[in-house]
Coordinates of C-alpha atoms in Angstrom, one line a residue:
X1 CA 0.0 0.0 0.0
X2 CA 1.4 3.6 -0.8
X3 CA 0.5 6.6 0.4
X4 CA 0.7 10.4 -0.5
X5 CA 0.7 13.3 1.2
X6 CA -0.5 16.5 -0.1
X7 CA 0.2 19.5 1.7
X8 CA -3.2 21.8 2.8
X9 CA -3.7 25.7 3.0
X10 CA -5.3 27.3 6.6
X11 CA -9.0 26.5 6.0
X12 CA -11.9 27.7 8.1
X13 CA -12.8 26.1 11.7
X14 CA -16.0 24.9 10.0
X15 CA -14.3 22.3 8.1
X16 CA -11.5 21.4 9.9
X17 CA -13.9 20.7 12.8
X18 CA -17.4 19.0 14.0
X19 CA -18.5 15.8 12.4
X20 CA -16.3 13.9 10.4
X21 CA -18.6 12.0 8.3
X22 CA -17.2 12.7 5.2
X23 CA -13.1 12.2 6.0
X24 CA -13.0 9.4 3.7
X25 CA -13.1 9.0 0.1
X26 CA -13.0 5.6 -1.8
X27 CA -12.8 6.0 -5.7
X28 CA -12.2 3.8 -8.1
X29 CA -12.6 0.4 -9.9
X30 CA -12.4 -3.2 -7.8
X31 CA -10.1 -5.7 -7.8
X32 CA -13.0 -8.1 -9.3
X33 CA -12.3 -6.5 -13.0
X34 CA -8.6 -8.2 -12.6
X35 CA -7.3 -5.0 -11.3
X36 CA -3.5 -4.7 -9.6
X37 CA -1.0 -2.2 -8.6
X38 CA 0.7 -2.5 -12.0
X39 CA -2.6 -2.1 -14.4
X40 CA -3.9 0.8 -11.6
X41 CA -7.5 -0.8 -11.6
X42 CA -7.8 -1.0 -8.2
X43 CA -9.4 1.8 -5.5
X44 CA -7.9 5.1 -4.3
X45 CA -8.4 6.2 -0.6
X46 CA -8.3 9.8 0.2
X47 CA -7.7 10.5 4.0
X48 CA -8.8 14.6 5.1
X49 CA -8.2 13.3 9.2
X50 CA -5.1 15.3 9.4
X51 CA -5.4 19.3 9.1
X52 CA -2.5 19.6 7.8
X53 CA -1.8 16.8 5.0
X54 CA -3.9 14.6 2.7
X55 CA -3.3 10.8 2.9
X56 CA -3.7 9.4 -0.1
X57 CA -3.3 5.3 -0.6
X58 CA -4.7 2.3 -2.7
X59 CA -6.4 -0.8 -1.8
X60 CA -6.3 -3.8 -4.7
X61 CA -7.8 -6.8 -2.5
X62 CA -11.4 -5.2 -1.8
X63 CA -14.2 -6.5 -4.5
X64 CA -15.9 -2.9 -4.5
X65 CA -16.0 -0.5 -6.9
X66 CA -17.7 2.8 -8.0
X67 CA -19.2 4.6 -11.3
X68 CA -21.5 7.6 -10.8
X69 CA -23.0 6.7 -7.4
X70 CA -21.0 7.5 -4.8
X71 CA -20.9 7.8 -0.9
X72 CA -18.7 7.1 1.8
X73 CA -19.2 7.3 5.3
X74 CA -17.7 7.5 8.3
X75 CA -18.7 8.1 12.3
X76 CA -18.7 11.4 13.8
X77 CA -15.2 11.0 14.7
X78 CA -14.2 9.8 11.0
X79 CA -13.9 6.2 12.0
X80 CA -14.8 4.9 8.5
X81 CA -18.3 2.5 8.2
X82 CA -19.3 1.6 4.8
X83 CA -19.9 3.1 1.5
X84 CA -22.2 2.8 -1.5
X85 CA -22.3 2.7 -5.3
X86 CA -25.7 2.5 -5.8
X87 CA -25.8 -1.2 -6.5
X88 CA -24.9 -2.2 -2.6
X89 CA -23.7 -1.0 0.4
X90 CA -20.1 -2.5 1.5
X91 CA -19.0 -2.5 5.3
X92 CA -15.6 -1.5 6.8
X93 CA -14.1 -4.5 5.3
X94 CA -15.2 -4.2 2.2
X95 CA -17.9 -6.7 2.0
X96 CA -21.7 -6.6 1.3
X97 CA -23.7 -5.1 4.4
X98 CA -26.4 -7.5 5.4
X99 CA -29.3 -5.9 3.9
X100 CA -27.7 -3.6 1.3
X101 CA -27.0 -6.5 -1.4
X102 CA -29.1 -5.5 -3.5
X103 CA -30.4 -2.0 -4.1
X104 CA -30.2 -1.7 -8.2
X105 CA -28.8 -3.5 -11.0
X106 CA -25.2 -3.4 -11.7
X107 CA -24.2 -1.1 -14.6
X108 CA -20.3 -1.6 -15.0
X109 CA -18.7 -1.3 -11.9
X110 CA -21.5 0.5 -10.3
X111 CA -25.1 2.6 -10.7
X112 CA -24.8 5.0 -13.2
X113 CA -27.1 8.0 -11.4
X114 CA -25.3 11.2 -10.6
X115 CA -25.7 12.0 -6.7
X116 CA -27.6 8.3 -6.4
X117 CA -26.9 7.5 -3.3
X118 CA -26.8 9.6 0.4
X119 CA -26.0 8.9 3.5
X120 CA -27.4 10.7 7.2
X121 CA -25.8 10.2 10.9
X122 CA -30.1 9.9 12.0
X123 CA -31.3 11.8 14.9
X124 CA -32.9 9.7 16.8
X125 CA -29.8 7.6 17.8
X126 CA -26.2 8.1 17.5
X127 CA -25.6 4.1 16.4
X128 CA -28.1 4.5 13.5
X129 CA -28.0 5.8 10.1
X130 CA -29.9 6.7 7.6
X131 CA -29.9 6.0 3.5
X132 CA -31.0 7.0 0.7
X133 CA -31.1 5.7 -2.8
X134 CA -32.8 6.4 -6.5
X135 CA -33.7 4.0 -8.9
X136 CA -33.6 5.0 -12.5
X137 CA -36.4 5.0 -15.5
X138 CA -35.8 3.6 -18.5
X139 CA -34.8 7.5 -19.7
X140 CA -32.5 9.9 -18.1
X141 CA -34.3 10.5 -15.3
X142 CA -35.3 9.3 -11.5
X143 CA -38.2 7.4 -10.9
X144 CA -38.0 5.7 -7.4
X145 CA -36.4 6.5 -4.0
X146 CA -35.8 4.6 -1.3
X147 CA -35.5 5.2 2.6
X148 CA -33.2 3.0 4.6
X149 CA -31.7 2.3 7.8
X150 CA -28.3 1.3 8.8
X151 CA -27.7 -0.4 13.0
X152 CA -24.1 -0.5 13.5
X153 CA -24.4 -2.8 16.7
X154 CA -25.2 -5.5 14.4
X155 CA -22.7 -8.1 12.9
X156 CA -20.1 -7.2 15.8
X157 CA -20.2 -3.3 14.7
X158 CA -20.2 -4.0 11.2
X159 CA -23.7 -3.2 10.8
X160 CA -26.6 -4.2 8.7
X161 CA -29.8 -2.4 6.9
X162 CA -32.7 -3.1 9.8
X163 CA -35.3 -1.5 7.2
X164 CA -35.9 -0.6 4.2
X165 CA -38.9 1.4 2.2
X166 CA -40.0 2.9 -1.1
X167 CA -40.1 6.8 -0.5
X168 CA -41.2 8.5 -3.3
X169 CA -42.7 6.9 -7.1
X170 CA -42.9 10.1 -9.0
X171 CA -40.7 11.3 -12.2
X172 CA -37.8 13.0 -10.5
X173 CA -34.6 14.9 -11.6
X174 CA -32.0 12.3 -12.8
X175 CA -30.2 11.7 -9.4
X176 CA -29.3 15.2 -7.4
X177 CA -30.2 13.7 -3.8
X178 CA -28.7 16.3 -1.5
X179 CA -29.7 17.3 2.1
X180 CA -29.2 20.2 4.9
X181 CA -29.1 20.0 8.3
X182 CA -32.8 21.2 9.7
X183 CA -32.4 24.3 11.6
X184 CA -32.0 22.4 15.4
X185 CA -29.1 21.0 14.1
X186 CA -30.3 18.1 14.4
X187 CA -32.9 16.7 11.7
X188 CA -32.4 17.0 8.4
X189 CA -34.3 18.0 5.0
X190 CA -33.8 15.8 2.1
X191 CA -34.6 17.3 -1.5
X192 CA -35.9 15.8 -4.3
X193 CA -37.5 17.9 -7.1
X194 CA -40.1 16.6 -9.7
X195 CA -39.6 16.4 -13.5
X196 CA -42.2 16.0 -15.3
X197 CA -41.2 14.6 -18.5
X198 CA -37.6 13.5 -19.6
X199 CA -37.0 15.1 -23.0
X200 CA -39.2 18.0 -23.1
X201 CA -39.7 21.3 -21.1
X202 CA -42.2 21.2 -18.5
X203 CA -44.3 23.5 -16.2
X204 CA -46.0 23.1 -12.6
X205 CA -43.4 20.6 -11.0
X206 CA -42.6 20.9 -7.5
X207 CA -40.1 19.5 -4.5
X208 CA -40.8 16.7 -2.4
X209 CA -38.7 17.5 1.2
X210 CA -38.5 15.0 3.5
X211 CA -38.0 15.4 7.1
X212 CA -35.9 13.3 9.2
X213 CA -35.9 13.5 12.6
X214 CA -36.5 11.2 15.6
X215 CA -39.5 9.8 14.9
X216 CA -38.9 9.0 11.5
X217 CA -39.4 10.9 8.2
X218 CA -42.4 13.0 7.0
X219 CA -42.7 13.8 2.7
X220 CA -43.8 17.2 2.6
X221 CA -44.6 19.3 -1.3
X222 CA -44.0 22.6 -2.3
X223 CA -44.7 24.1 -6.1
X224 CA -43.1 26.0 -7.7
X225 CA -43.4 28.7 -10.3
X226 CA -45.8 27.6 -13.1
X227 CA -42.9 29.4 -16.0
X228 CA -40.1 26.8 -14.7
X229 CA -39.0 24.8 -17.2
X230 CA -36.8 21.7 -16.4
X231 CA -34.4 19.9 -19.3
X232 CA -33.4 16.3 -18.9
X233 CA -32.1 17.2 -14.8
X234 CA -28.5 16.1 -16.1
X235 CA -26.3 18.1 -13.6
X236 CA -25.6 18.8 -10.0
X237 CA -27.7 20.0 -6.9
X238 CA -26.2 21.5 -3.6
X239 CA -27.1 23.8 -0.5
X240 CA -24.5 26.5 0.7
X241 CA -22.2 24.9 3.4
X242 CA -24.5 28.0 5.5
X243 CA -27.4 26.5 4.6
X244 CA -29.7 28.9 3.5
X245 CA -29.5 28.6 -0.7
X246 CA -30.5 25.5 -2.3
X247 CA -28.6 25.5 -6.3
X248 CA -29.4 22.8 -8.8
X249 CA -28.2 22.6 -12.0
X250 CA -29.7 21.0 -15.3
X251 CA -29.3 20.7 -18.8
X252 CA -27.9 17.8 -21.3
X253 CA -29.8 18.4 -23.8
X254 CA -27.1 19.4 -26.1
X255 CA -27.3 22.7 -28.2
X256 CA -29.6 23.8 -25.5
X257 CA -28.9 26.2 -22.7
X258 CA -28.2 24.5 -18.8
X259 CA -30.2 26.3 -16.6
X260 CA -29.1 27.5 -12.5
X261 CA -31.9 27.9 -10.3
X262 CA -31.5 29.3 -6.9
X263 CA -33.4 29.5 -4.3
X264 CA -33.2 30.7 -0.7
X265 CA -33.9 28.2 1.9
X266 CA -35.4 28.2 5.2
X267 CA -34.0 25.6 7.3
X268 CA -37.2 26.0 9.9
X269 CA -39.5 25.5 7.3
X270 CA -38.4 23.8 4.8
X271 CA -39.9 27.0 2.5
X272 CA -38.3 27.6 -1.0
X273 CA -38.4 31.3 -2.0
X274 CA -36.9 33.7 -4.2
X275 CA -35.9 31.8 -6.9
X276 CA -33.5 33.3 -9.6
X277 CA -32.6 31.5 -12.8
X278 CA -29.4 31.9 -14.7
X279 CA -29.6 30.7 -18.5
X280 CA -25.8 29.5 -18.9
X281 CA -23.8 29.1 -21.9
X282 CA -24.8 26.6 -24.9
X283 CA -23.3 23.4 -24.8
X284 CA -23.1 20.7 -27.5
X285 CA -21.5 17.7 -26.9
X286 CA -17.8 18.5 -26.5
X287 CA -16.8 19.6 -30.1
X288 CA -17.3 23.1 -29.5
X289 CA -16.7 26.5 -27.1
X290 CA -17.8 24.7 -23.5
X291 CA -19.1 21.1 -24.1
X292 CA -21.7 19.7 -21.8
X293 CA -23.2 20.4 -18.7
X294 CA -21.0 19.7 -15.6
X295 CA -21.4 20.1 -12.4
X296 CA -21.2 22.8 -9.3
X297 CA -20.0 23.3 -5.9
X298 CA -19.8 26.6 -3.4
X299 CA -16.7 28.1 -1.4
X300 CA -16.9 26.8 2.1
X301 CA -17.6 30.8 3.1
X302 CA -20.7 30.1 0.8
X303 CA -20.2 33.2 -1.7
X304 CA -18.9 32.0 -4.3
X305 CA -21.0 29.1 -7.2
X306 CA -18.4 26.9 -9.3
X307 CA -20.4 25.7 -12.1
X308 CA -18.5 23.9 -14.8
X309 CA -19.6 22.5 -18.5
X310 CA -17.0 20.0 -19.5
X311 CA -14.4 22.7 -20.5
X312 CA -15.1 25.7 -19.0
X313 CA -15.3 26.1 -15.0
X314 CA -17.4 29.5 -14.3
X315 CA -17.4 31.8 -10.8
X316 CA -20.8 33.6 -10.2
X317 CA -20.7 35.7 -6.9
X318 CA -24.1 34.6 -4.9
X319 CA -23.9 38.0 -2.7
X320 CA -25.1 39.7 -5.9
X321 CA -29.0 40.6 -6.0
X322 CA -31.1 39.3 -9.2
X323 CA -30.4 36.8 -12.0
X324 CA -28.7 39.4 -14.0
X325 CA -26.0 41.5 -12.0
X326 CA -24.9 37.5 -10.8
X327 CA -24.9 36.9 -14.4
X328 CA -23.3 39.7 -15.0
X329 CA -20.8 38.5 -12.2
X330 CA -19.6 35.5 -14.2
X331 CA -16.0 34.9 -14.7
X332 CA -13.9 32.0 -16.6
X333 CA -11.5 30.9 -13.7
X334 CA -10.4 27.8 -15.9
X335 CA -10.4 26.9 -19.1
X336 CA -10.0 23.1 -20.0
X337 CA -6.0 22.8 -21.4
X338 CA -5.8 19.9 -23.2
X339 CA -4.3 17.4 -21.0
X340 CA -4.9 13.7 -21.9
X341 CA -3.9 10.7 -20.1
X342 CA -2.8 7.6 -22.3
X343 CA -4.0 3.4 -21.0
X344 CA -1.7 1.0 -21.8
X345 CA -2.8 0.5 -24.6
X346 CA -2.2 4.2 -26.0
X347 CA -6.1 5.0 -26.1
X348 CA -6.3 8.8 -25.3
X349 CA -8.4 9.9 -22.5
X350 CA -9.3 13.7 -21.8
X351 CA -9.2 14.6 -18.3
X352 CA -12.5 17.7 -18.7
X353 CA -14.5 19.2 -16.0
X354 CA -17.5 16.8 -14.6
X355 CA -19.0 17.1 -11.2
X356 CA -17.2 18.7 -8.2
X357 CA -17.6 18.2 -4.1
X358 CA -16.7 20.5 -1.8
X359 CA -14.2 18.3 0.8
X360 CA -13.0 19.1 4.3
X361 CA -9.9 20.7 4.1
X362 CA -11.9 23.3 2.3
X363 CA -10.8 22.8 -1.1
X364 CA -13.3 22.0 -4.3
X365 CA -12.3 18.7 -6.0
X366 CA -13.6 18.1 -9.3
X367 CA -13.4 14.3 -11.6
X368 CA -12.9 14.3 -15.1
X369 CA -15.2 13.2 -17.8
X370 CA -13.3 9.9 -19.0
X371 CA -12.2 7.0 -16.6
X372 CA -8.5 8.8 -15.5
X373 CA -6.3 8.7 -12.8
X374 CA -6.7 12.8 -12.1
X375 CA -8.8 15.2 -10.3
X376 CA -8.8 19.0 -10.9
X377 CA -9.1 20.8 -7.8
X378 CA -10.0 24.6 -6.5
X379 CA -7.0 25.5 -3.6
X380 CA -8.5 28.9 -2.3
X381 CA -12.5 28.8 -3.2
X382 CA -13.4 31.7 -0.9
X383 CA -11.3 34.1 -3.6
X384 CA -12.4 36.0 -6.1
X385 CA -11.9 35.2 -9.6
X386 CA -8.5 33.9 -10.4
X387 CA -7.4 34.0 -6.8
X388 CA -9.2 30.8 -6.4
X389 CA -6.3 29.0 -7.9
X390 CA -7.8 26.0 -10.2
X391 CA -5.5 23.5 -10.4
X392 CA -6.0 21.4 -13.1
X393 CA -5.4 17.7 -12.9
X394 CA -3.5 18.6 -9.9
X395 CA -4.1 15.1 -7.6
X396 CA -2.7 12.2 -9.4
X397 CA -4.9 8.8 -8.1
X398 CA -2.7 5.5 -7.9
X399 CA -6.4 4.1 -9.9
X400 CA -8.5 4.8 -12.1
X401 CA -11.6 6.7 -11.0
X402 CA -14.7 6.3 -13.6
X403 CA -15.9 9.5 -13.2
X404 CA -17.2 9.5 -9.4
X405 CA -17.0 11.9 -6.8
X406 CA -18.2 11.1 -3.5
X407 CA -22.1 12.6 -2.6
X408 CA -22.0 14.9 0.9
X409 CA -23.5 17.2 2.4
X410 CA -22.3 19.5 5.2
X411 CA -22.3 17.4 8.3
X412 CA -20.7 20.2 10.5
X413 CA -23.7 22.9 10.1
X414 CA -24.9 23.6 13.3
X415 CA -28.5 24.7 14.7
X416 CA -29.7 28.4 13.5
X417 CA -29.5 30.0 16.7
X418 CA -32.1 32.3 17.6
X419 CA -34.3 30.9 15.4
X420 CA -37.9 29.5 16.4
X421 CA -36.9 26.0 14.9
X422 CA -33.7 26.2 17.6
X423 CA -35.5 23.3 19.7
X424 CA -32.4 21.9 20.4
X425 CA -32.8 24.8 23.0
X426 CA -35.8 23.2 25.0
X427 CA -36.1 19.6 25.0
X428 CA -39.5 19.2 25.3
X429 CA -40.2 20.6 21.9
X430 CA -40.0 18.1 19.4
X431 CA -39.5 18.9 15.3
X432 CA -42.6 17.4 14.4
X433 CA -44.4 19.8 16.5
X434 CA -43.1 22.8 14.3
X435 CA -45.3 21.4 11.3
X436 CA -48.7 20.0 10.5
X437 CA -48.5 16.7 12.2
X438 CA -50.9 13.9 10.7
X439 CA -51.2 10.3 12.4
X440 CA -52.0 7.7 10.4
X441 CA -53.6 4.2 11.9
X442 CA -53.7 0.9 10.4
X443 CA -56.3 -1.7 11.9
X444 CA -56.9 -4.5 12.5
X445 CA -52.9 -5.6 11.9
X446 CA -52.7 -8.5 11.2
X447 CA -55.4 -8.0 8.9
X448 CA -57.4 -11.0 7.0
X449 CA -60.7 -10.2 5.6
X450 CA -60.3 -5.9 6.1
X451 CA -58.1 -2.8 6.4
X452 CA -59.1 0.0 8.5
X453 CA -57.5 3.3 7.9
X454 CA -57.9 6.5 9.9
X455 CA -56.4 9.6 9.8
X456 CA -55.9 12.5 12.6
X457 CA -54.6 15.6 11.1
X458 CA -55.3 19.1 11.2
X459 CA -54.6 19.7 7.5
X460 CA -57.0 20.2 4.8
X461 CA -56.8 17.5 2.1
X462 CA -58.8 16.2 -1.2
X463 CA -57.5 12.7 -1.7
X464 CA -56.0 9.9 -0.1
X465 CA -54.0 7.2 -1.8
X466 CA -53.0 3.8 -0.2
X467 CA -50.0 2.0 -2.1
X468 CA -49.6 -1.6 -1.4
X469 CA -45.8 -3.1 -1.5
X470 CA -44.1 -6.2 -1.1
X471 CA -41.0 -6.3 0.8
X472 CA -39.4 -6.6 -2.8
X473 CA -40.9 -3.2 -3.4
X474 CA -43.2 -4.4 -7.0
X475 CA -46.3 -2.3 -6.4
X476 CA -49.2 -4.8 -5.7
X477 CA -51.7 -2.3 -5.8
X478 CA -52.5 1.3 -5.7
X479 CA -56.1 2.8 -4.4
X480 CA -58.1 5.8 -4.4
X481 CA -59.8 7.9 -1.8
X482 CA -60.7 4.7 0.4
X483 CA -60.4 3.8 4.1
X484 CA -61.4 0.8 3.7
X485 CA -59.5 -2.3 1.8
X486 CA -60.6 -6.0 1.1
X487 CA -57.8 -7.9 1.7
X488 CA -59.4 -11.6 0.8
X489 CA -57.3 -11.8 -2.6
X490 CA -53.5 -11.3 -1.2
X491 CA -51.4 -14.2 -0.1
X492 CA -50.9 -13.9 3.5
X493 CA -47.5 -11.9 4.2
X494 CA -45.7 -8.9 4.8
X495 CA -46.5 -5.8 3.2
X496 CA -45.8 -1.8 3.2
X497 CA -48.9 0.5 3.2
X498 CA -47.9 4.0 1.9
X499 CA -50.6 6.7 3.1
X500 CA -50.5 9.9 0.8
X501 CA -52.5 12.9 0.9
X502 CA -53.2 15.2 -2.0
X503 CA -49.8 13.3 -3.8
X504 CA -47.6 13.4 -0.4
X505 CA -46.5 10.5 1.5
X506 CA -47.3 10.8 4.8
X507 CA -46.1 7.3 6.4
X508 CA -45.3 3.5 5.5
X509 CA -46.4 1.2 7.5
X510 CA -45.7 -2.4 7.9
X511 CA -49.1 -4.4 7.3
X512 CA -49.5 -8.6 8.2
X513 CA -52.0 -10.2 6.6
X514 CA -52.2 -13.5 7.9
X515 CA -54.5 -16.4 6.5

């Protein structure tokens, strides 16, 4: 095993600091393709632990390997626990985590669905996590996700999945799962937003947030402008490291403009607002100025967006006011040079901007657009313009890395203090309380002959939807504006009732029926 160390710059407290969860990355192709030291298939580790070096080394014995889909995860303390490419989830030791064997098929060396996969230290209890997944259509786009939690007291502290759920059904953006801590500090908001068709421009969608906290999660809907029009989703989607701007990219559909929406975010509600939309450049697909859509990423001190197309990498300055003076703002910090690495075999492979993560040591890494042992990287992203120092392919991998860059949010934002969501601050006040609570009972259960359903909440809604599951997750059956269900026709089992109101999931619950 070698390693390499990388000298880092001074970086803000924020990220040297707090919760580790993210310390480690894993990139990189497994051992299972016939990989070795020699051929540099194989996986690259990148250590942030130290504040003043980063560890990188290699691993050729473990069978796991990453494409798109990418997490890693580690304690608060940055004790590594498992990671996830979107087909399963691998402990410490590299092996399949009970439970996580088998989330989608495998494409390559992994699921091929840009932020795919996330993972959240949960709330409710400092040995449990929680995971989330998507599941793609048959076009470029997301049509499932799925809820999931991770006990690491089991298997000796190697953990295993204790549960797992269907979230949302619904045309989503392709991928683009990204979270925020909830305004306690505590809970967190996950983000999905709704696409309603994947190859033309559409109007009404809206986001589905979902609320964990210590009693579990809660789907929540808000719309959003009826003159938003969505592309294909390809891209990125990211919150500030502060918290309070939510920035997803999308384009892909070459000779077509990306589009940059931002929105400010309230992390006690959940509310999007103010949204400002910034038409980018044209892309085409690589022959000409910019190439296609990339990726984006903001300076730890959360001024400054980094959005890239494959050959450009753009700074807009967030402090400015309205869509056009940030426009306006734009400047070319980097444009793509040329560099190529050569396999083995002398095939040529271009080493352009693709999707970037902001990391701990406060630096923006960025992977390239072909399978290459190189990522670019942004030393000094809180300066303006060229001060923020792109480095192009300026960490050399002992691997190859097939395009992946590890999905995280920031773990170390803490509560908004002084805020009315600040519950963290009185005990008794739980998150749930802060919104429109609904309670949701299934009876009898076990069931045989009938399903009772009855609802307590304080909100006003139209129609109810009951979704029927099999632990598999195949949809048995989907009704309508019923509280009552005949059950004689199902096979005695175990099932998953989803409850939604007006199109958002309330709860899944577990239902027996029993012959």
């Amino acid at each position: 095993m070698k390693y390499i160390l990388i000298g880092l710059a001074i970086m803000p407290s924020l990220f040297l600091f707090g919760q580790k969860h993210d310390n480690l990355w894993i990139l990189g192709y497994s051992h299972g393709l016939g990989g070795s030291e020699e051929d540099s298939l194989g996986l690259s580790i990148l250590d942030f632990s130290s504040e003043n070096s980063l560890h990188i080394s290699s691993n050729y014995q473990w069978t796991l390997g990453f494409d798109v889909a990418s997490t890693n995860f580690s304690d608060a303390k940055g004790n590594y626990l498992f990671s996830s490419n979107g087909v399963r989830i691998y402990d410490r030791e590299g092996e399949w985590l009970e439970g996580g064997e088998n989330l989608n098929e495998n494409e390559n060396n992994g699921y091929i669905l840009p932020q795919g996969v996330l993972a959240l230290p949960h709330p409710r209890d400092s040995n449990l996590y929680a995971f989330f997944h998507g599941r793609k259509g048959s076009t470029p786009r997301m049509e499932e996700t799925w809820y999931s939690e991770i006990d690491m007291r089991k298997n000796k502290g190697l953990g295993a999945v204790t549960s797992m759920q269907p979230l949302i059904q619904d045309t989503l953006l392709y991928g683009q799962i990204t979270a925020v801590k909830h305004g306690n500090g505590r809970d967190w908001w996950i983000i999905f937003q709704r696409n309603c068709d994947a190859f033309t421009r559409c109007k009404n969608n809206f986001f589905y947030k979902v609320l964990l906290n210590s009693e579990g999660i809660q789907v929540f809907e808000q719309k959003i402008q009826d003159d938003l029009k969505t592309n294909t989703g390809l891209g990125q989607a990211v919150f500030t490291p502060d918290g309070t701007k939510y920035i997803a990219v999308q384009g892909d559909r070459f000779e077509e403009p990306s589009y940059i929406d931002i929105y400010d975010f309230d992390r006690c509600t959940g509310e999007f607002s103010n949204r400002i939309r910034i038409e980018t450049v044209i892309t085409d697909r690589g022959d000409g100025e910019n190439g296609g859509t990339g990726g984006i990423a903001v300076s730890p001190n959360s001024r400054f967006l980094y959005f890239n197309t494959w050959k450009k990498i753009f700074q807009y300055d967030l402090s400015k006011e309205n869509a056009q003076i940030m426009q306006d703002s734009s400047v070319v910090v980097a444009e793509y040079d040329g560099f190529v690495q050569y396999t083995q075999s002398g095939f040529p492979l271009g080493t352009r901007f693709l999707r970037g993560q902001l990391a701990p040591d406060g630096k923006i890494y960025i992977c390239t657009t072909n399978s290459t042992q190189y990522l670019h990287v942004i030393h000094s992203p809180n300066e303006k313009e060229l001060a923020c120092n792109v480095e192009q392919h300026g960490i050399y991998l002992p691997t190859f890395n097939g395009f992946s860059i590890p999905n995280h949010p920031n773990y170390r934002l803490g509560a908004w203090e002084g805020s009315v969501c600040d519950t963290l601050n009185d005990p008794s006040v739980s998150t749930a309380d802060l919104f429109t609570k609904t309670e949701v009972k299934l009876y009898p259960n076990p069931a045989s002959d009938l399903l009772n359903i009855t609802i307590n909440t304080k909100r006003n809604y139209q129609t109810i939807s009951v979704r029927l599951y099999d632990l598999l997750g195949n949809l048995v059956r989907d009704y309508h504006n019923t509280t009552a269900i005949s059950l004689q026709n199902y096979p005695a089992g175990i099932y998953l009732a989803q409850i939604a109101l007006d199109g958002a999931i309330i709860q899944t619950q577990k239902l027996i029926i029993q012959r």
